[in-house]
mmCIF file of C-alpha atoms (C1' of nucleotides) in Angstrom:
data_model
loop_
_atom_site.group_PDB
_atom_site.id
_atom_site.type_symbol
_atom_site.label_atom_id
_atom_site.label_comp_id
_atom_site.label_asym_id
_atom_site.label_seq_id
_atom_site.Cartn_x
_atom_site.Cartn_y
_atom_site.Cartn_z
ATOM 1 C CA UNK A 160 20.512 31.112 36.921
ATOM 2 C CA UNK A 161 23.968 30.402 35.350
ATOM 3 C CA UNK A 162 26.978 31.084 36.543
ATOM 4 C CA UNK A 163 29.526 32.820 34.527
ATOM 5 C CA UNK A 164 33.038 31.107 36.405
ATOM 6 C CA UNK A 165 31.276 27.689 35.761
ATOM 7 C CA UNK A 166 28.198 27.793 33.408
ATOM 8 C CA UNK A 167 26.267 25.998 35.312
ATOM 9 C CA UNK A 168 23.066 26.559 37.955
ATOM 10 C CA UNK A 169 23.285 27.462 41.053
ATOM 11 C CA UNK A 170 22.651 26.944 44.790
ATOM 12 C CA UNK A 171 23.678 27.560 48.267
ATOM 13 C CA UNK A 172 25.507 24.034 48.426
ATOM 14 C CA UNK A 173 26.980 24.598 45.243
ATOM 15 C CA UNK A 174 27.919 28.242 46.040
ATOM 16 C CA UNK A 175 29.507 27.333 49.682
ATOM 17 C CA UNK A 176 31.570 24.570 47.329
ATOM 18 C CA UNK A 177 32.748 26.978 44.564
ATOM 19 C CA UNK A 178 33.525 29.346 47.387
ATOM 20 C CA UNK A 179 35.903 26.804 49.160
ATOM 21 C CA UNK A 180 38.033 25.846 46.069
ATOM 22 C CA UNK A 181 38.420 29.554 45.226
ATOM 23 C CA UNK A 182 39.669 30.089 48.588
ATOM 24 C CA UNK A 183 42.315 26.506 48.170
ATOM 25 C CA UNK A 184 42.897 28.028 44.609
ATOM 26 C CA UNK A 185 43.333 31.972 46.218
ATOM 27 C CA UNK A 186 46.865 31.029 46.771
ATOM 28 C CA UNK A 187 49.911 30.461 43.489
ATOM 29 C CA UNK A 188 51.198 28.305 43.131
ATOM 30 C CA UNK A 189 48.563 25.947 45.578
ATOM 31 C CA UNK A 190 49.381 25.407 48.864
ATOM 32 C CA UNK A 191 49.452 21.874 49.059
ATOM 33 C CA UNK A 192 51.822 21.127 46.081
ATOM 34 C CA UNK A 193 53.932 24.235 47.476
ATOM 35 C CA UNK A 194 54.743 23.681 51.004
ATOM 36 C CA UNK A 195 55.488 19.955 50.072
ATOM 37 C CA UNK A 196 58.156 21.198 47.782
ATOM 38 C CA UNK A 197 59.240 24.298 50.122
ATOM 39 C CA UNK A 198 60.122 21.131 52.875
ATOM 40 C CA UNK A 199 61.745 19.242 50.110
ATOM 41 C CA UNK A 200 58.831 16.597 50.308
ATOM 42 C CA UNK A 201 56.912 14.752 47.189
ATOM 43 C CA UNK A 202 53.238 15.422 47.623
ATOM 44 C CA UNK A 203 52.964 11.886 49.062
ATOM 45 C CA UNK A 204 54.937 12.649 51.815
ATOM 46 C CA UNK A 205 53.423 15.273 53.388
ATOM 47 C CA UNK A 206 50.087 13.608 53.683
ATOM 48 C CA UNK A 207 51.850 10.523 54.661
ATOM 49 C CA UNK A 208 53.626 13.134 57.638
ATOM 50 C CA UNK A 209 49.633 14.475 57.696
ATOM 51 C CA UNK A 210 48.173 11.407 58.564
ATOM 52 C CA UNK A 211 51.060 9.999 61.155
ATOM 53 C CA UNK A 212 49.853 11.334 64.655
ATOM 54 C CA UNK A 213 52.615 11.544 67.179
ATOM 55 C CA UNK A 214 52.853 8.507 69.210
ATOM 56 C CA UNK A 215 51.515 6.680 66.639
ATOM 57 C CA UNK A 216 52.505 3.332 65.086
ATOM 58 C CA UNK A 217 51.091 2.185 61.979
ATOM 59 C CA UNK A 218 51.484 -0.344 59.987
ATOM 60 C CA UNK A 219 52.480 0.517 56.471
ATOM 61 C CA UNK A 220 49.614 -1.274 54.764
ATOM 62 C CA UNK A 221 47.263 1.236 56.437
ATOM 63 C CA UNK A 222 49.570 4.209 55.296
ATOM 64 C CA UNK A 223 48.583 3.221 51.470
ATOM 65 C CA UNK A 224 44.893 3.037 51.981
ATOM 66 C CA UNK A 225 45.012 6.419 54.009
ATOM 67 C CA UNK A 226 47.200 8.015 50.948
ATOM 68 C CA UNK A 227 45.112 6.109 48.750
ATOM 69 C CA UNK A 228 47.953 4.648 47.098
ATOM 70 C CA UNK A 229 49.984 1.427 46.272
ATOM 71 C CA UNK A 230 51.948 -0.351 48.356
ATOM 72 C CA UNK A 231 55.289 0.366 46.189
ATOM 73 C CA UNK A 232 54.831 4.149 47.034
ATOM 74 C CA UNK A 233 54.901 3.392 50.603
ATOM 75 C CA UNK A 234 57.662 1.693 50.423
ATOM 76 C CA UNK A 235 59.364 4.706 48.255
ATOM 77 C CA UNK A 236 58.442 7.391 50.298
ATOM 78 C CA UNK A 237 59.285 5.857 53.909
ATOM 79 C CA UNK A 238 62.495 5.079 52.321
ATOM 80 C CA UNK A 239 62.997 8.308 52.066
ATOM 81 C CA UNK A 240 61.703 9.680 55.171
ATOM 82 C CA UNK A 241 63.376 6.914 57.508
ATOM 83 C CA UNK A 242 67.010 8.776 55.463
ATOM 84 C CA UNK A 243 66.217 11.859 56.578
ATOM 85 C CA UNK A 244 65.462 10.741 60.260
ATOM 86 C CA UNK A 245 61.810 11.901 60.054
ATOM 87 C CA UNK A 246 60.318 8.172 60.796
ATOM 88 C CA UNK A 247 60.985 4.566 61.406
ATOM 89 C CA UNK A 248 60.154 1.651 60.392
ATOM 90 C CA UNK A 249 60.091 -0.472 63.291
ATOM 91 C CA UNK A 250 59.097 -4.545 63.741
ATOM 92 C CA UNK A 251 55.377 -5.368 64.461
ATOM 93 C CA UNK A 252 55.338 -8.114 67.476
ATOM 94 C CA UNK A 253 52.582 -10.117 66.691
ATOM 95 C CA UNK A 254 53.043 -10.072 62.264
ATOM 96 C CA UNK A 255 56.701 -10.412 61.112
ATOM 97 C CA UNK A 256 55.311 -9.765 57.725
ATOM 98 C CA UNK A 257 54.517 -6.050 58.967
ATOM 99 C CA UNK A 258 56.471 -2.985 59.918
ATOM 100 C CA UNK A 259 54.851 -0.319 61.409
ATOM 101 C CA UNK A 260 55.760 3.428 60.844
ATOM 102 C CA UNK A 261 56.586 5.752 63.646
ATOM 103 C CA UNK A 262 57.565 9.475 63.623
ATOM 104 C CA UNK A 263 60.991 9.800 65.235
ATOM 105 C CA UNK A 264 61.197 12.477 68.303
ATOM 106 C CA UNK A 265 63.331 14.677 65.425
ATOM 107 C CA UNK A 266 60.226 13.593 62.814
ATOM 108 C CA UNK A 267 57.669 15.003 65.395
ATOM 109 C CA UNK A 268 58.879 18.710 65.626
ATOM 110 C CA UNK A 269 59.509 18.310 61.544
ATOM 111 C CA UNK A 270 55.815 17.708 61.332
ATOM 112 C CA UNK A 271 54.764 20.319 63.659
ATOM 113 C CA UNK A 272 56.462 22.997 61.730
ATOM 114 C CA UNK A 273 54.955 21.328 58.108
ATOM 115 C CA UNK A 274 51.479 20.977 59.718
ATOM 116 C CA UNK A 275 51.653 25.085 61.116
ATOM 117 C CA UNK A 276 52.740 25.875 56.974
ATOM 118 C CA UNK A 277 49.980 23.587 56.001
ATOM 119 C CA UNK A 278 47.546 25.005 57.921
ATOM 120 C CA UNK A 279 48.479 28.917 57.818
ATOM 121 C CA UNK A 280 45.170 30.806 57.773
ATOM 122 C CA UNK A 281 44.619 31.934 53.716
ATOM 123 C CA UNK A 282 45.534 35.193 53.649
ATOM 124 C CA UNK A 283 41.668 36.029 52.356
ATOM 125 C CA UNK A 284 40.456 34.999 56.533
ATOM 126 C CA UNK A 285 42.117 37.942 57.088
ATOM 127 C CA UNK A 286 39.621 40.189 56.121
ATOM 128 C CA UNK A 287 36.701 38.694 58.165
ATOM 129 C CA UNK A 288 36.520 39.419 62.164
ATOM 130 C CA UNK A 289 37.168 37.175 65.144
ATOM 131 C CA UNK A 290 33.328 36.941 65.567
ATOM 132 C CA UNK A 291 32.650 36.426 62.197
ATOM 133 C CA UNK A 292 35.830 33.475 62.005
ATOM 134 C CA UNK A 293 34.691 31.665 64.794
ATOM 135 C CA UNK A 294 30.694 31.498 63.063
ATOM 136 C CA UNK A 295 32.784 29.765 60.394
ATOM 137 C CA UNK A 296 34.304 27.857 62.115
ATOM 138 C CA UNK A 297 30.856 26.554 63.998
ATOM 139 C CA UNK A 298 29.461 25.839 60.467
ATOM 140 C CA UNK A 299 32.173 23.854 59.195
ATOM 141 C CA UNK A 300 32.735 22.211 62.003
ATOM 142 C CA UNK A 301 28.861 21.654 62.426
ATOM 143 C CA UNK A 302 29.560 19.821 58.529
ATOM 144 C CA UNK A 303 32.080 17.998 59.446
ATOM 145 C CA UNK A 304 31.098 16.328 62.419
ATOM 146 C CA UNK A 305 26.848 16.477 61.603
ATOM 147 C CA UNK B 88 46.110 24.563 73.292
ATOM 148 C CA UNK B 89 47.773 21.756 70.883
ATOM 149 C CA UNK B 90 45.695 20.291 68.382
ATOM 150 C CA UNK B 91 46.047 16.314 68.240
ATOM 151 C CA UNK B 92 45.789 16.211 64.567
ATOM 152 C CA UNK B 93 48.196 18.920 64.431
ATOM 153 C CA UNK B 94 49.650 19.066 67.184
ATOM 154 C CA UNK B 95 50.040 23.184 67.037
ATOM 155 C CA UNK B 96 48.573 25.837 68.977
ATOM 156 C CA UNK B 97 44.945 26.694 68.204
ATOM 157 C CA UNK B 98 43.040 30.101 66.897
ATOM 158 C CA UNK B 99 39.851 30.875 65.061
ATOM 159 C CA UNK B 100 41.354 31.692 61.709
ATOM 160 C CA UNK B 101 43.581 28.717 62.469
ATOM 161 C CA UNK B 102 40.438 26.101 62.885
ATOM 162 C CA UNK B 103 38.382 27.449 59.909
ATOM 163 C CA UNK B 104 42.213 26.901 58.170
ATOM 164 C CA UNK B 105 42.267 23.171 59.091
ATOM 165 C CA UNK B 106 37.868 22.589 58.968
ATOM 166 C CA UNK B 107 38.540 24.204 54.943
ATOM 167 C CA UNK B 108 41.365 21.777 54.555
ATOM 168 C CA UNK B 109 39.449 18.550 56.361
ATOM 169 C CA UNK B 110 36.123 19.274 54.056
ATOM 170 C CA UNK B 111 38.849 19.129 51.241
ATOM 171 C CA UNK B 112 39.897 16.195 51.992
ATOM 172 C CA UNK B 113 37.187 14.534 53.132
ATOM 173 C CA UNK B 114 36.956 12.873 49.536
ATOM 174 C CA UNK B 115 39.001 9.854 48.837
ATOM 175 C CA UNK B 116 40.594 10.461 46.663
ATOM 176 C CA UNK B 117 40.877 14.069 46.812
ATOM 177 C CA UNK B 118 38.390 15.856 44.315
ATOM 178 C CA UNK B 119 40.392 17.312 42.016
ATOM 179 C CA UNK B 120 42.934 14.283 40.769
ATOM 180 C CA UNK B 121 40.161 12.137 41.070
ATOM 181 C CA UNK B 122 37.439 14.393 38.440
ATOM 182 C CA UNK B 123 40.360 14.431 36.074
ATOM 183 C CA UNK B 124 41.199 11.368 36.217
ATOM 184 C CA UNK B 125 37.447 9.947 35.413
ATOM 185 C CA UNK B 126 37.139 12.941 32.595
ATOM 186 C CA UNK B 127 40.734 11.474 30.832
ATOM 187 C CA UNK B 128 42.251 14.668 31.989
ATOM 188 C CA UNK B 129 45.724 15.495 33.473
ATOM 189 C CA UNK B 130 45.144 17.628 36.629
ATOM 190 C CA UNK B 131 46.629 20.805 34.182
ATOM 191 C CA UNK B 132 44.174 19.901 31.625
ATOM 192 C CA UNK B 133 41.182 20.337 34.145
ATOM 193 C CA UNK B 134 43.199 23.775 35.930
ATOM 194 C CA UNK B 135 43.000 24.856 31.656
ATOM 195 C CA UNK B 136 39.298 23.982 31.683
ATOM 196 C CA UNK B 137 38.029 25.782 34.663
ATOM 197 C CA UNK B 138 40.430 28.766 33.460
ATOM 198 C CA UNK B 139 39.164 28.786 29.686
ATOM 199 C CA UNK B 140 35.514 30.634 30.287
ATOM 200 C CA UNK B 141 33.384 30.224 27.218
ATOM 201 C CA UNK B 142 33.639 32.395 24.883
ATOM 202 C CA UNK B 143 36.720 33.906 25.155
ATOM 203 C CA UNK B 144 40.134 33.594 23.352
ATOM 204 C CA UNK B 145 43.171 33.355 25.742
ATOM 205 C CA UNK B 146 46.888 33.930 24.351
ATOM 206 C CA UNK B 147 48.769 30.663 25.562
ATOM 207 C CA UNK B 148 51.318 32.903 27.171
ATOM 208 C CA UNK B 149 48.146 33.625 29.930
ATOM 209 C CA UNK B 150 47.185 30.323 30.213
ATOM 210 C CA UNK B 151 50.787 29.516 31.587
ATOM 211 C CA UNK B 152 50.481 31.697 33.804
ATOM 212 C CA UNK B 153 47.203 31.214 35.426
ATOM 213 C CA UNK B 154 48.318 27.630 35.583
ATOM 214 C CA UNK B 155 51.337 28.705 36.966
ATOM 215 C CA UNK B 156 53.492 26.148 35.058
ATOM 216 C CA UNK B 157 56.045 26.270 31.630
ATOM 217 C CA UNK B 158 54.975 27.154 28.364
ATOM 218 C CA UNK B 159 55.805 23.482 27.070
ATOM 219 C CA UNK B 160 53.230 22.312 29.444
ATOM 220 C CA UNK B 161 50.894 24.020 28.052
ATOM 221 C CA UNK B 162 51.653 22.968 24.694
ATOM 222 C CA UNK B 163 51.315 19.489 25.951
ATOM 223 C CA UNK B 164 48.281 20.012 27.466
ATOM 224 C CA UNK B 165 46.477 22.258 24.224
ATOM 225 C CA UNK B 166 47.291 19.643 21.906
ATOM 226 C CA UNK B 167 45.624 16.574 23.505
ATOM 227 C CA UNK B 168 42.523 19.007 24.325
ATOM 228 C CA UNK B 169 42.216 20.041 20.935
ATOM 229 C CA UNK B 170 43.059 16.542 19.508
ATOM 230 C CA UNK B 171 39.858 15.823 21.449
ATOM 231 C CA UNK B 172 38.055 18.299 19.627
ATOM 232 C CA UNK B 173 37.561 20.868 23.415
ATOM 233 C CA UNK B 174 39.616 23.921 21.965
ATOM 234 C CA UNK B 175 41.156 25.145 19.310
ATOM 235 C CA UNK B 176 43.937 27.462 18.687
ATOM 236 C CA UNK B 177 43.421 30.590 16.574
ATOM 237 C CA UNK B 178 45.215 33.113 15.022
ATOM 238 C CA UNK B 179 45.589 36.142 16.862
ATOM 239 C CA UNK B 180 44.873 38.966 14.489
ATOM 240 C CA UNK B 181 47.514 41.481 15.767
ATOM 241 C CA UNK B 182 50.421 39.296 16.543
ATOM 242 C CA UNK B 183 50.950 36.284 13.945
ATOM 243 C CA UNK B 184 53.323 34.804 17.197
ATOM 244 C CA UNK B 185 50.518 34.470 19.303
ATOM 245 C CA UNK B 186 47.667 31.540 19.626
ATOM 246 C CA UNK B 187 44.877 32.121 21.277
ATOM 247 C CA UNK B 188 42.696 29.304 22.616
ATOM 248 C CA UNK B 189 39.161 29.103 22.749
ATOM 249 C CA UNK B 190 36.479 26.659 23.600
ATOM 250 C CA UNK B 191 34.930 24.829 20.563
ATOM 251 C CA UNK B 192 31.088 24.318 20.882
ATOM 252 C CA UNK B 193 31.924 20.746 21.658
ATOM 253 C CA UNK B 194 34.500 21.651 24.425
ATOM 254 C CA UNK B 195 31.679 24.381 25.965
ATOM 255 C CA UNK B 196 29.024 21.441 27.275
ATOM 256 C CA UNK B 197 32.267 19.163 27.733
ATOM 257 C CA UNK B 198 33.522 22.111 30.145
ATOM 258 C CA UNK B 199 30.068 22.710 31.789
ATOM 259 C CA UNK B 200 29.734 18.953 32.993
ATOM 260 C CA UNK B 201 33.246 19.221 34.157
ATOM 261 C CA UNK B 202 32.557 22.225 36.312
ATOM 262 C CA UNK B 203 29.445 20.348 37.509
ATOM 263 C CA UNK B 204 31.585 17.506 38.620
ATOM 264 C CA UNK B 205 34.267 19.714 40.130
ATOM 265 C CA UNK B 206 31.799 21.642 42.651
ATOM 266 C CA UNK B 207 29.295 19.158 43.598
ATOM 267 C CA UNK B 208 28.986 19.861 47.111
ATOM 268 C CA UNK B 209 31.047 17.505 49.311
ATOM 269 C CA UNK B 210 28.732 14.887 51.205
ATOM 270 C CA UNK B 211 29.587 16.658 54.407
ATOM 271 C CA UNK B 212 27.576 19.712 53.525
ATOM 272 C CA UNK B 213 24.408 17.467 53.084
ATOM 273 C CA UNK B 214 23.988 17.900 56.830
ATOM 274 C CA UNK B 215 23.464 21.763 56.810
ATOM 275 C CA UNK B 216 20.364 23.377 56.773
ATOM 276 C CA UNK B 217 19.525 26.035 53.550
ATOM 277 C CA UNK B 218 19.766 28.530 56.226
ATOM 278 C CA UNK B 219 23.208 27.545 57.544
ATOM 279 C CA UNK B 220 24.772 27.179 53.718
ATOM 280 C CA UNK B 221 23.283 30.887 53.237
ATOM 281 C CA UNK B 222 25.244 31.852 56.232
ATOM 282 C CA UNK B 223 28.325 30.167 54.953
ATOM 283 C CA UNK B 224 28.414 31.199 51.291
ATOM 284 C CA UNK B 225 27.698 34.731 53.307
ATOM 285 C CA UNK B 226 31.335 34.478 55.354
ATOM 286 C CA UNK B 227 33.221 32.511 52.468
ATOM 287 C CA UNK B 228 32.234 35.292 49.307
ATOM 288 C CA UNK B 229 33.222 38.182 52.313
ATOM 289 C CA UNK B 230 36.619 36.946 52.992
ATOM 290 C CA UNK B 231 36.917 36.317 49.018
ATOM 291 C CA UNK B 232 35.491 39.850 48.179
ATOM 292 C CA UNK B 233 37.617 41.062 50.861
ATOM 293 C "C1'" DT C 221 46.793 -20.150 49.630
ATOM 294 C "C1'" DA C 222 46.710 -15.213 50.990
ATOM 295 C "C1'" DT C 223 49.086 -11.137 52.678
ATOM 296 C "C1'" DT C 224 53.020 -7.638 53.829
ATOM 297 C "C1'" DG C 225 56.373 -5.317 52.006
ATOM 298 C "C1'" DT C 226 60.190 -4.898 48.403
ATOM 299 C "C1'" DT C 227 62.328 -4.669 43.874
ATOM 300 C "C1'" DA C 228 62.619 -3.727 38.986
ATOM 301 C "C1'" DT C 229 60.413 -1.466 35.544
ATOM 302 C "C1'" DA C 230 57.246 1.542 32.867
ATOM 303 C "C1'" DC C 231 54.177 5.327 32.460
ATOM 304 C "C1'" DT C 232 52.408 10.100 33.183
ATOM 305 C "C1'" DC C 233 53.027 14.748 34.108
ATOM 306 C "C1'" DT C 234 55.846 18.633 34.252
ATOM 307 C "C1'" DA C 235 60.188 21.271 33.615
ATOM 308 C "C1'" DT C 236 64.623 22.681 31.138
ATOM 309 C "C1'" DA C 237 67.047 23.934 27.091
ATOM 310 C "C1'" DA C 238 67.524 24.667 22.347
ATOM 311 C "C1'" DC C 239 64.957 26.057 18.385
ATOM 312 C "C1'" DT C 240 61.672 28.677 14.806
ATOM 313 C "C1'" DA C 241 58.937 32.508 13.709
ATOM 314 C "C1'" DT C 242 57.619 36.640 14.478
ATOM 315 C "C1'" DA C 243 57.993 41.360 16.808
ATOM 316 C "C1'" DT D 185 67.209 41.879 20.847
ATOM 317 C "C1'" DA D 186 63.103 40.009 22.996
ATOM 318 C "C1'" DT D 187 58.890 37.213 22.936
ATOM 319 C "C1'" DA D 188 55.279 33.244 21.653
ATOM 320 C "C1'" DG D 189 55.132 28.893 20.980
ATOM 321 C "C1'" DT D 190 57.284 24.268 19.775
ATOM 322 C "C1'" DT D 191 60.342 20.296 20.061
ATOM 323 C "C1'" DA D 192 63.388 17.020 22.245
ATOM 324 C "C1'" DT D 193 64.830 15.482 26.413
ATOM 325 C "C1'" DA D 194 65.214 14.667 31.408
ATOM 326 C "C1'" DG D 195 63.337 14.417 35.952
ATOM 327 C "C1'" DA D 196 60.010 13.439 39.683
ATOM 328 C "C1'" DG D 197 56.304 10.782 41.320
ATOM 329 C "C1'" DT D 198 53.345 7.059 41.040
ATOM 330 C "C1'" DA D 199 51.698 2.489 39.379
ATOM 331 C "C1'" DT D 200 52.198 -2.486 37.695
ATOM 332 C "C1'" DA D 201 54.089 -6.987 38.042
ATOM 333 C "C1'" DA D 202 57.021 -10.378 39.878
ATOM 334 C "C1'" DC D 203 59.140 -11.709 44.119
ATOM 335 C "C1'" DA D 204 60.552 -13.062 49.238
ATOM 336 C "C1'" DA D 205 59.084 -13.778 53.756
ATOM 337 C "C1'" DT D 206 55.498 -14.817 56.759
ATOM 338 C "C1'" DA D 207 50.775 -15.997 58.007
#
DNA sequence: TATTGTTATACTCTATAACTATA
DNA sequence: TATAGTTATAGAGTATAACAATA
């Protein structure tokens, strides 16, 4: 059986994964793009934020492979976030060549407040029950760890 | 209760929020940037595929809007698909300002294996049973369907 | 000789503003 | 006068290549 929205066949797997983009895609503009530029932030930069965990100090070279991008951006973007206060570069004792990248005490309440916009519940949860959020929950968490 | 990752408080809704968001991005890199990429596609190109369903004729006008960006973008974006021979632009009979684009034959089966690229199920769902992605699919349409 | 991070530069995608043609 | 689409241009974000410092 086709499938009108895609044209192609169908199954459970492929149903739960349509179902999850049209719930990303349920929100204009996307939510990703949007709250980056609602906290004045190039896409970049909020996962860069995403992926720093409080306490956390890591070296910069790690921050492109997590962002899956080139060094260059690093540099670009933690210039930008060190201006604002949000991190810090700071010295790495046993490399000189390295600098790892810290959230400041000011960055780690800025990402609390991006990661509670990133994270908002789509307004389309809304309609299910507690009992029927948490059995989601279970299943996707039941994905993600299996 | 704080999350680490998060570091905010914690609620059903919330968790499904961030377990959507983790399968997401589970895929390095992300799904989306990365199909369109490997199709030749800029990310509004592929948004313009999955919007275009075959057969119809869209006004350009709608397209902007679905895609949520400028008119000129979607200019841009028409004329390297149709240079590629995926849609054309036609005449709309009742308003000689208006283009309307539709899928060429070619574009249809270039669309289809784009769609099949965009929804493969991510890796993570491999570890559910049929039973369990029934009961997902279940929770994700009734929150879309409201 | 290889690696970390930076700089200078170029490319891609998207938006803004001015324009043409229709309504 | 307003709207659909186009053109020319500018901006943001990211990548490439050459470089300095360190390993």
């Amino acid at each position: 059986m086709a499938d009108v929205a895609t044209g192609i066949r169908s199954s459970p797997a492929l149903e739960v994964s349509q179902a999850i983009f049209e719930l990303m895609m349920s929100e204009h503009p996307p939510r990703f793009p949007r709250v980056a530029q609602e906290l004045g932030l190039a896409p970049g930069a909020l996962k860069m934020l995403q992926t720093l965990t409080p306490g956390e100090q890591v070296p910069m070279r790690h921050l492109a492979e997590a962002l899956f991008c080139d060094a260059s951006n690093v540099t670009s973007l933690v210039d930008r976030l060190e201006q604002r206060g949000i991190i810090e570069r700071r010295p790495d004792p046993d490399d000189r060549r390295v600098k790892r990248i810290a959230l400041t005490q000011e960055g780690e309440a800025f990402r609390a407040r991006a990661m509670e916009r990133l994270f908002e519940p789509p307004a389309a949860l809304r309609t299910l029950s507690e009992v029927e959020l948490e059995q989601l929950r279970d299943l996707l968490r039941k994905a993600l760890d299996g």
